[in-house]
Coordinates of C-alpha atoms in Angstrom, one line a residue:
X119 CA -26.1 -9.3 -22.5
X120 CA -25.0 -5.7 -22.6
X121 CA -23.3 -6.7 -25.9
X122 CA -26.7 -8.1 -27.4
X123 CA -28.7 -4.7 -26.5
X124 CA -26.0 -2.4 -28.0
X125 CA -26.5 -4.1 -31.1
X126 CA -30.1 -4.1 -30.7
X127 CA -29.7 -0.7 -30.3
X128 CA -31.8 -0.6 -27.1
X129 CA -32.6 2.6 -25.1
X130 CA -31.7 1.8 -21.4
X131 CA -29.8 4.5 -19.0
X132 CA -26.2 3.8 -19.0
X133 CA -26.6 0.6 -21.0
X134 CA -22.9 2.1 -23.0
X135 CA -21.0 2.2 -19.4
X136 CA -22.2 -1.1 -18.4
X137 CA -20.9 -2.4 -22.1
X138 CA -17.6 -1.1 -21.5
X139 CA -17.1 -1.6 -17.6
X140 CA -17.7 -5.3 -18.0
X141 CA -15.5 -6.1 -21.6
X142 CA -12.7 -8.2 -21.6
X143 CA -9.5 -6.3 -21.8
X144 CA -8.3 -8.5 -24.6
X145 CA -11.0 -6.8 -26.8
X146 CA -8.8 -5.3 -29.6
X147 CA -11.8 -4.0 -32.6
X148 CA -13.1 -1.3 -33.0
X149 CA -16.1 -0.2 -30.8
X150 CA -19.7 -0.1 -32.4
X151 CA -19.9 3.8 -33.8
X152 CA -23.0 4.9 -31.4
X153 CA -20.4 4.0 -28.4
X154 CA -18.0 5.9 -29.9
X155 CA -19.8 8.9 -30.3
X156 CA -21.8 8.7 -27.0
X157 CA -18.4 8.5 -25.4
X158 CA -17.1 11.8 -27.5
X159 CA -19.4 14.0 -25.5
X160 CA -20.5 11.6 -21.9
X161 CA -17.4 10.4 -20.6
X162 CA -18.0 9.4 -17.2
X163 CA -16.2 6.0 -16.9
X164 CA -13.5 5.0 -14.4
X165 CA -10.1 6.4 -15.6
X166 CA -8.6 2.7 -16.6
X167 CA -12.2 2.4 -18.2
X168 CA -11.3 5.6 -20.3
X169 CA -8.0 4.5 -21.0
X170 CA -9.2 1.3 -22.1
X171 CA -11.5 3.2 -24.6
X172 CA -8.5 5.6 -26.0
X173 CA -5.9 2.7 -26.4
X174 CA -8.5 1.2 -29.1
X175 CA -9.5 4.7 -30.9
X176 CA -5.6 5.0 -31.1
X177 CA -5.3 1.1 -32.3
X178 CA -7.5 1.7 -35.2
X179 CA -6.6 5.2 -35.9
X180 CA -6.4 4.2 -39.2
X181 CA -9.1 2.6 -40.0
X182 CA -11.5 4.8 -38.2
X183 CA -9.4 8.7 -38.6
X184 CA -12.7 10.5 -37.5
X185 CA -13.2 9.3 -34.5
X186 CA -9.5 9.4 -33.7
X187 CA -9.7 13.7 -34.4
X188 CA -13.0 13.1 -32.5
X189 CA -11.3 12.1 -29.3
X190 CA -7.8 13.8 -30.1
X191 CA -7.8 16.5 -27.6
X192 CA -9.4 14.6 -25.0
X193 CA -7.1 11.5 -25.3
X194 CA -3.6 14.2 -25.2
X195 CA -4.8 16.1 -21.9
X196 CA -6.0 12.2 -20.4
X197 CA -2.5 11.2 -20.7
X198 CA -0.6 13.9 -19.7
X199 CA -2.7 14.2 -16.0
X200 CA -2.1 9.8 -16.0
X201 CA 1.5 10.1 -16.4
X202 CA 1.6 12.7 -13.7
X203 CA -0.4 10.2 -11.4
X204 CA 1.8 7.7 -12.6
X205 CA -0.8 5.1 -13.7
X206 CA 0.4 2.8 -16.0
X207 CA -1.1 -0.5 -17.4
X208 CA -1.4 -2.1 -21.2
X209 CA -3.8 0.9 -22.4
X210 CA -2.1 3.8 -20.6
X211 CA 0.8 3.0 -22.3
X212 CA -0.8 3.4 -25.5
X213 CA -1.6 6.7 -24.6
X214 CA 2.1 7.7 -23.8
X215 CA 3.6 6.3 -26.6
X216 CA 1.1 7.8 -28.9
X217 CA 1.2 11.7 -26.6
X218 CA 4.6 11.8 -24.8
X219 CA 6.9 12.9 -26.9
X220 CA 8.8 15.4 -25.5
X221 CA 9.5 16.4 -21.6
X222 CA 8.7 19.8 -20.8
X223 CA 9.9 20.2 -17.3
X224 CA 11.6 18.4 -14.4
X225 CA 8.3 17.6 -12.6
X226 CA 7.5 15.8 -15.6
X227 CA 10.6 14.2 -16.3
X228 CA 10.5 12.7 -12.6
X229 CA 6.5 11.0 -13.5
X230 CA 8.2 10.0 -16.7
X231 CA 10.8 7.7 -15.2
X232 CA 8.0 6.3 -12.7
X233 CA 6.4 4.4 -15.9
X234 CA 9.1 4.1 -18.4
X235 CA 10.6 0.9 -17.0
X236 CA 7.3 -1.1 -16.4
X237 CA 6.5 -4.2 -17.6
X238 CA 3.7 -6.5 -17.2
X239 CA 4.6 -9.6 -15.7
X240 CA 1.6 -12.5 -15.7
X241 CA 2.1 -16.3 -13.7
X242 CA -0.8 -18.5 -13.6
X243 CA 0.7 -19.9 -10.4
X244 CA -2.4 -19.6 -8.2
X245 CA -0.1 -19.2 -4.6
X246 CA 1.6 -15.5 -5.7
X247 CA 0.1 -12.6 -3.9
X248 CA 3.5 -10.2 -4.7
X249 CA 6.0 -10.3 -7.0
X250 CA 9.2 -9.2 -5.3
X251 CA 12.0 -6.9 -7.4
X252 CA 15.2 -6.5 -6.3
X253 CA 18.4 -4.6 -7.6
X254 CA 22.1 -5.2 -6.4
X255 CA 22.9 -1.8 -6.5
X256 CA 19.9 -0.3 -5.0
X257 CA 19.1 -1.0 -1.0
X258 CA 15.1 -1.1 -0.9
X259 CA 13.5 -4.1 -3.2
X260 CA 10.1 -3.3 -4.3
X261 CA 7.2 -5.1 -3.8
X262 CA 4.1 -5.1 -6.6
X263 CA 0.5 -6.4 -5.5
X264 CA 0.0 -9.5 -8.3
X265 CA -3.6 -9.2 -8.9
X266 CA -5.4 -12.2 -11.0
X267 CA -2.0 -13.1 -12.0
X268 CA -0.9 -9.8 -13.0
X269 CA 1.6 -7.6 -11.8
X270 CA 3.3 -4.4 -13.0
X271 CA 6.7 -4.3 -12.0
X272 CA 9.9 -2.0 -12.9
X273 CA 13.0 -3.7 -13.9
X274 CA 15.5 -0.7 -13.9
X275 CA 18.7 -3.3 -15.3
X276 CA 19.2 -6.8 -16.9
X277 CA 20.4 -8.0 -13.1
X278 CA 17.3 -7.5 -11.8
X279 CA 16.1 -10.4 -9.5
X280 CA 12.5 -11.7 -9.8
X281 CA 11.3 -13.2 -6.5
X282 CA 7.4 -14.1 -5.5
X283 CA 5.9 -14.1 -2.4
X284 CA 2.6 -15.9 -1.3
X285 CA -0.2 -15.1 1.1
X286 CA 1.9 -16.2 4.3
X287 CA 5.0 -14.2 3.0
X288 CA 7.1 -17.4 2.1
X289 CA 9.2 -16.9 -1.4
X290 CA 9.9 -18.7 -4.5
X291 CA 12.4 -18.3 -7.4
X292 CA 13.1 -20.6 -9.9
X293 CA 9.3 -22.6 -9.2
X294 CA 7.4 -19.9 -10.3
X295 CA 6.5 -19.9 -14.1
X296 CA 6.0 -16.2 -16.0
X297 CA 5.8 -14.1 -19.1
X298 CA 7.4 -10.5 -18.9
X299 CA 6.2 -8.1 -21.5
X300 CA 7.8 -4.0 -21.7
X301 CA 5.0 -1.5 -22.1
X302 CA 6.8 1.2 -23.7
X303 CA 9.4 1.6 -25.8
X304 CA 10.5 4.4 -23.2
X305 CA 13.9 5.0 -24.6
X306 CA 13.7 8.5 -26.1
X307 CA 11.8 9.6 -22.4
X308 CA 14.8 8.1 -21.0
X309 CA 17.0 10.0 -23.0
X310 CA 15.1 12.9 -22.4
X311 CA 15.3 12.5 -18.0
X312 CA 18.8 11.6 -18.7
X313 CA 20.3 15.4 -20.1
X314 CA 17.6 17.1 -17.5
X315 CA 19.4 15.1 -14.1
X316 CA 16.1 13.9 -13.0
X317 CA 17.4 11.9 -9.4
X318 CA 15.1 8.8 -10.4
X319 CA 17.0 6.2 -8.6
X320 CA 15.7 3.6 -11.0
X321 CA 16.6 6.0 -14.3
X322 CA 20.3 6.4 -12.3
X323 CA 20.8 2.8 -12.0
X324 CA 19.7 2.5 -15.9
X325 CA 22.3 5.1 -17.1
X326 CA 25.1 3.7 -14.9
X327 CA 24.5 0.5 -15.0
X328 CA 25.4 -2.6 -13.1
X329 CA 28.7 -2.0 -13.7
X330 CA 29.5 1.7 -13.4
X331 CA 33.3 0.8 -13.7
X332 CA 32.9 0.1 -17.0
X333 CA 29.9 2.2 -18.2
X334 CA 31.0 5.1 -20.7
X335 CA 30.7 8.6 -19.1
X336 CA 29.9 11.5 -21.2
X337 CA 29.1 15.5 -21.0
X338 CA 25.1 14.1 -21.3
X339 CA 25.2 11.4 -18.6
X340 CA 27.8 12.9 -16.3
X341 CA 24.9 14.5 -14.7
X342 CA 23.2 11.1 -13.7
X343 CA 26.5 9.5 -12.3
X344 CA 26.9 12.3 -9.8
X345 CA 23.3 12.2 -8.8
X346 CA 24.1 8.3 -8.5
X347 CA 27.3 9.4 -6.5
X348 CA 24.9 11.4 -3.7
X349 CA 22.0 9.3 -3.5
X350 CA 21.4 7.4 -0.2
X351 CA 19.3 4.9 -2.2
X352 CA 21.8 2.8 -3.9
X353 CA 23.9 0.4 -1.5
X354 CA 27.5 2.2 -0.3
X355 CA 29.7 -0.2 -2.6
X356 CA 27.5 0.6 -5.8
X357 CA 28.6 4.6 -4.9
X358 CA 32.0 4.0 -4.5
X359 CA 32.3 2.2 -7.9
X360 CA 30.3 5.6 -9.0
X361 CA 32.6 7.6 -7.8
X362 CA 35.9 5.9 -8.8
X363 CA 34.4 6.2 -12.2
X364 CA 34.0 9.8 -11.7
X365 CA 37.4 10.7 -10.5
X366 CA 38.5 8.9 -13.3
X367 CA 36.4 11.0 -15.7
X368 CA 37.8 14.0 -13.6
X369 CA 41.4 12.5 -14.1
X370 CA 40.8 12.7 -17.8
X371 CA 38.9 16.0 -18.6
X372 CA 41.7 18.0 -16.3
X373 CA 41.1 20.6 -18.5
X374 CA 37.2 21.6 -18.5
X375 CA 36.6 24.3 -16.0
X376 CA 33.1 23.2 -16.4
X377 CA 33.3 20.6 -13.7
X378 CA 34.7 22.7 -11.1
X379 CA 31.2 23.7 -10.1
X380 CA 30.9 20.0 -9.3
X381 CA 34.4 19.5 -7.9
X382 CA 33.6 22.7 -5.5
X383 CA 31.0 20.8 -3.4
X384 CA 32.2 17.3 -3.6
X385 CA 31.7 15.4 -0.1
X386 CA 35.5 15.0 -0.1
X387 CA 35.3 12.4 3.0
X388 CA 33.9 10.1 0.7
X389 CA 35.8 10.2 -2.4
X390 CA 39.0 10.4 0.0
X391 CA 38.0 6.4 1.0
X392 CA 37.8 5.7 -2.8
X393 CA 41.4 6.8 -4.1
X394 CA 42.7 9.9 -2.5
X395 CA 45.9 10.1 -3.9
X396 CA 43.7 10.3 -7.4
X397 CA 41.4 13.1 -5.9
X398 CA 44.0 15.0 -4.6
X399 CA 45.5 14.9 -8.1
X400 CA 42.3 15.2 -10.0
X401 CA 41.5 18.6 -7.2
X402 CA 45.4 20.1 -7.7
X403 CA 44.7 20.2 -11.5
X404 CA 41.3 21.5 -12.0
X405 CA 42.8 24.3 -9.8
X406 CA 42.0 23.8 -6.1

């Protein structure tokens, strides 16, 4: 009905918010011109309203380039203040693939790695109220409301374990039918959170990987692995494989004063339990 008098062109207050609060998020053309100039200059709608809005102005960018400049501005500050609120769904990541393109500071890089790793996961299974994630190396599993067979999850690795839980808390595995689909192609963000150290345990556990022992450590991600090294959120054996591969790295760049900063203030009790004839050798030849 609110479709029939916008085409009518009808005068009635807030006839244009209705429209858009009650379409179907599947809608993918491009919005009748007096909406998208009433919405240019009277934005009032919900933020996931306003996102929905953008995400088609930037879909058909080039078939409508007016009303793209139109809402330029508008759509690049909107994003930037939803990625620090860490909102993320189909349309807001539209937004931050199309405004995000470089990380200006750590608070940033942090919201970044909040939303880089989501995807949207969808079951038609009528019993799941939570869709359970869960990652060997890290000790909390997080839990994502599913919400008319919808959930937004973050899958940090390809170990990651899928579970879903209904009303009375019982879970399912392999009974439980789904569709997984990534939001963003986050991988230059996640480049970018990787050379500024940002402690994300889920960005940590992307860099390392599953298996740290044989992950490749370089001057760029060398950073993350000793973040990995001192963070209480990943399970103790995960750390210790973290740290073997660091004493190893150590072992072989003997001769870069550059990581005796590092080696200066490294919680010796624990590498000691790892291999301490290595860190003894590994200390005596950077010097200490």
């Amino acid at each position: 009905w609110y479709a029939l008098a916008v085409e009518q062109d009808i005068r009635i207050t807030r006839l244009y918010e209705f429209y858009i609060e009650t379409m179907s998020r599947n809608y993918q053309e491009m919005l009748p011109k007096a909406v998208r100039l009433y919405f240019s200059y009277n934005n009032t709608l919900s933020n996931s309203r306003k996102a929905f809005i953008y995400a088609r102005v930037i879909h058909n960018k080039e078939q409508d380039p007016d009303t793209y400049r139109l809402y330029l501005d508008a759509m690049r500050d909107f994003a930037e203040r939803s990625l620090m609120d860490g909102k993320n769904n189909e349309d807001y990541a539209v937004l931050y693939q199309e405004f995000i393109e470089e990380i200006r500071d750590e608070k940033q890089g942090d919201a970044a790695a909040h939303v880089i790793f989501t995807h949207r996961l969808y079951s038609d299974d009528p019993k799941v109220r939570n869709v359970v994630v869960c990652h060997s190396a890290l000790k909390q599993e997080e839990v994502y409301p599913c919400i008319d067979g919808v959930a937004y999850i973050n899958l940090y690795s390809k170990e990651s374990q899928i579970i879903f839980e209904d009303a009375k808390r019982r879970r399912y595995l392999s009974t439980v039918d789904y569709n997984l689909q990534k939001l963003l192609d986050g991988k230059g963000l996640a480049y970018q959170c990787m050379t500024m150290n940002i402690a994300h345990p889920g960005l940590l556990l992307h860099v390392c990987g599953d298996d740290p022992l044989n992950s490749r450590v370089t001057v760029k991600n060398l950073g993350c692995f000793q973040l990995a090294a001192d963070s209480d959120a990943f399970e103790d054996s995960y750390r210790c494989m973290i740290r073997r591969r660091l004493l190893e790295y150590y072992d072989q760049n003997a001769g870069d004063d550059t990581l005796n900063e590092y080696l200066g203030r490294l919680d010796y009790q624990e590498f000691y339990k790892v291999d301490y004839l290595l860190l003894q050798d590994v200390l005596i030849r950077h010097g200490f």
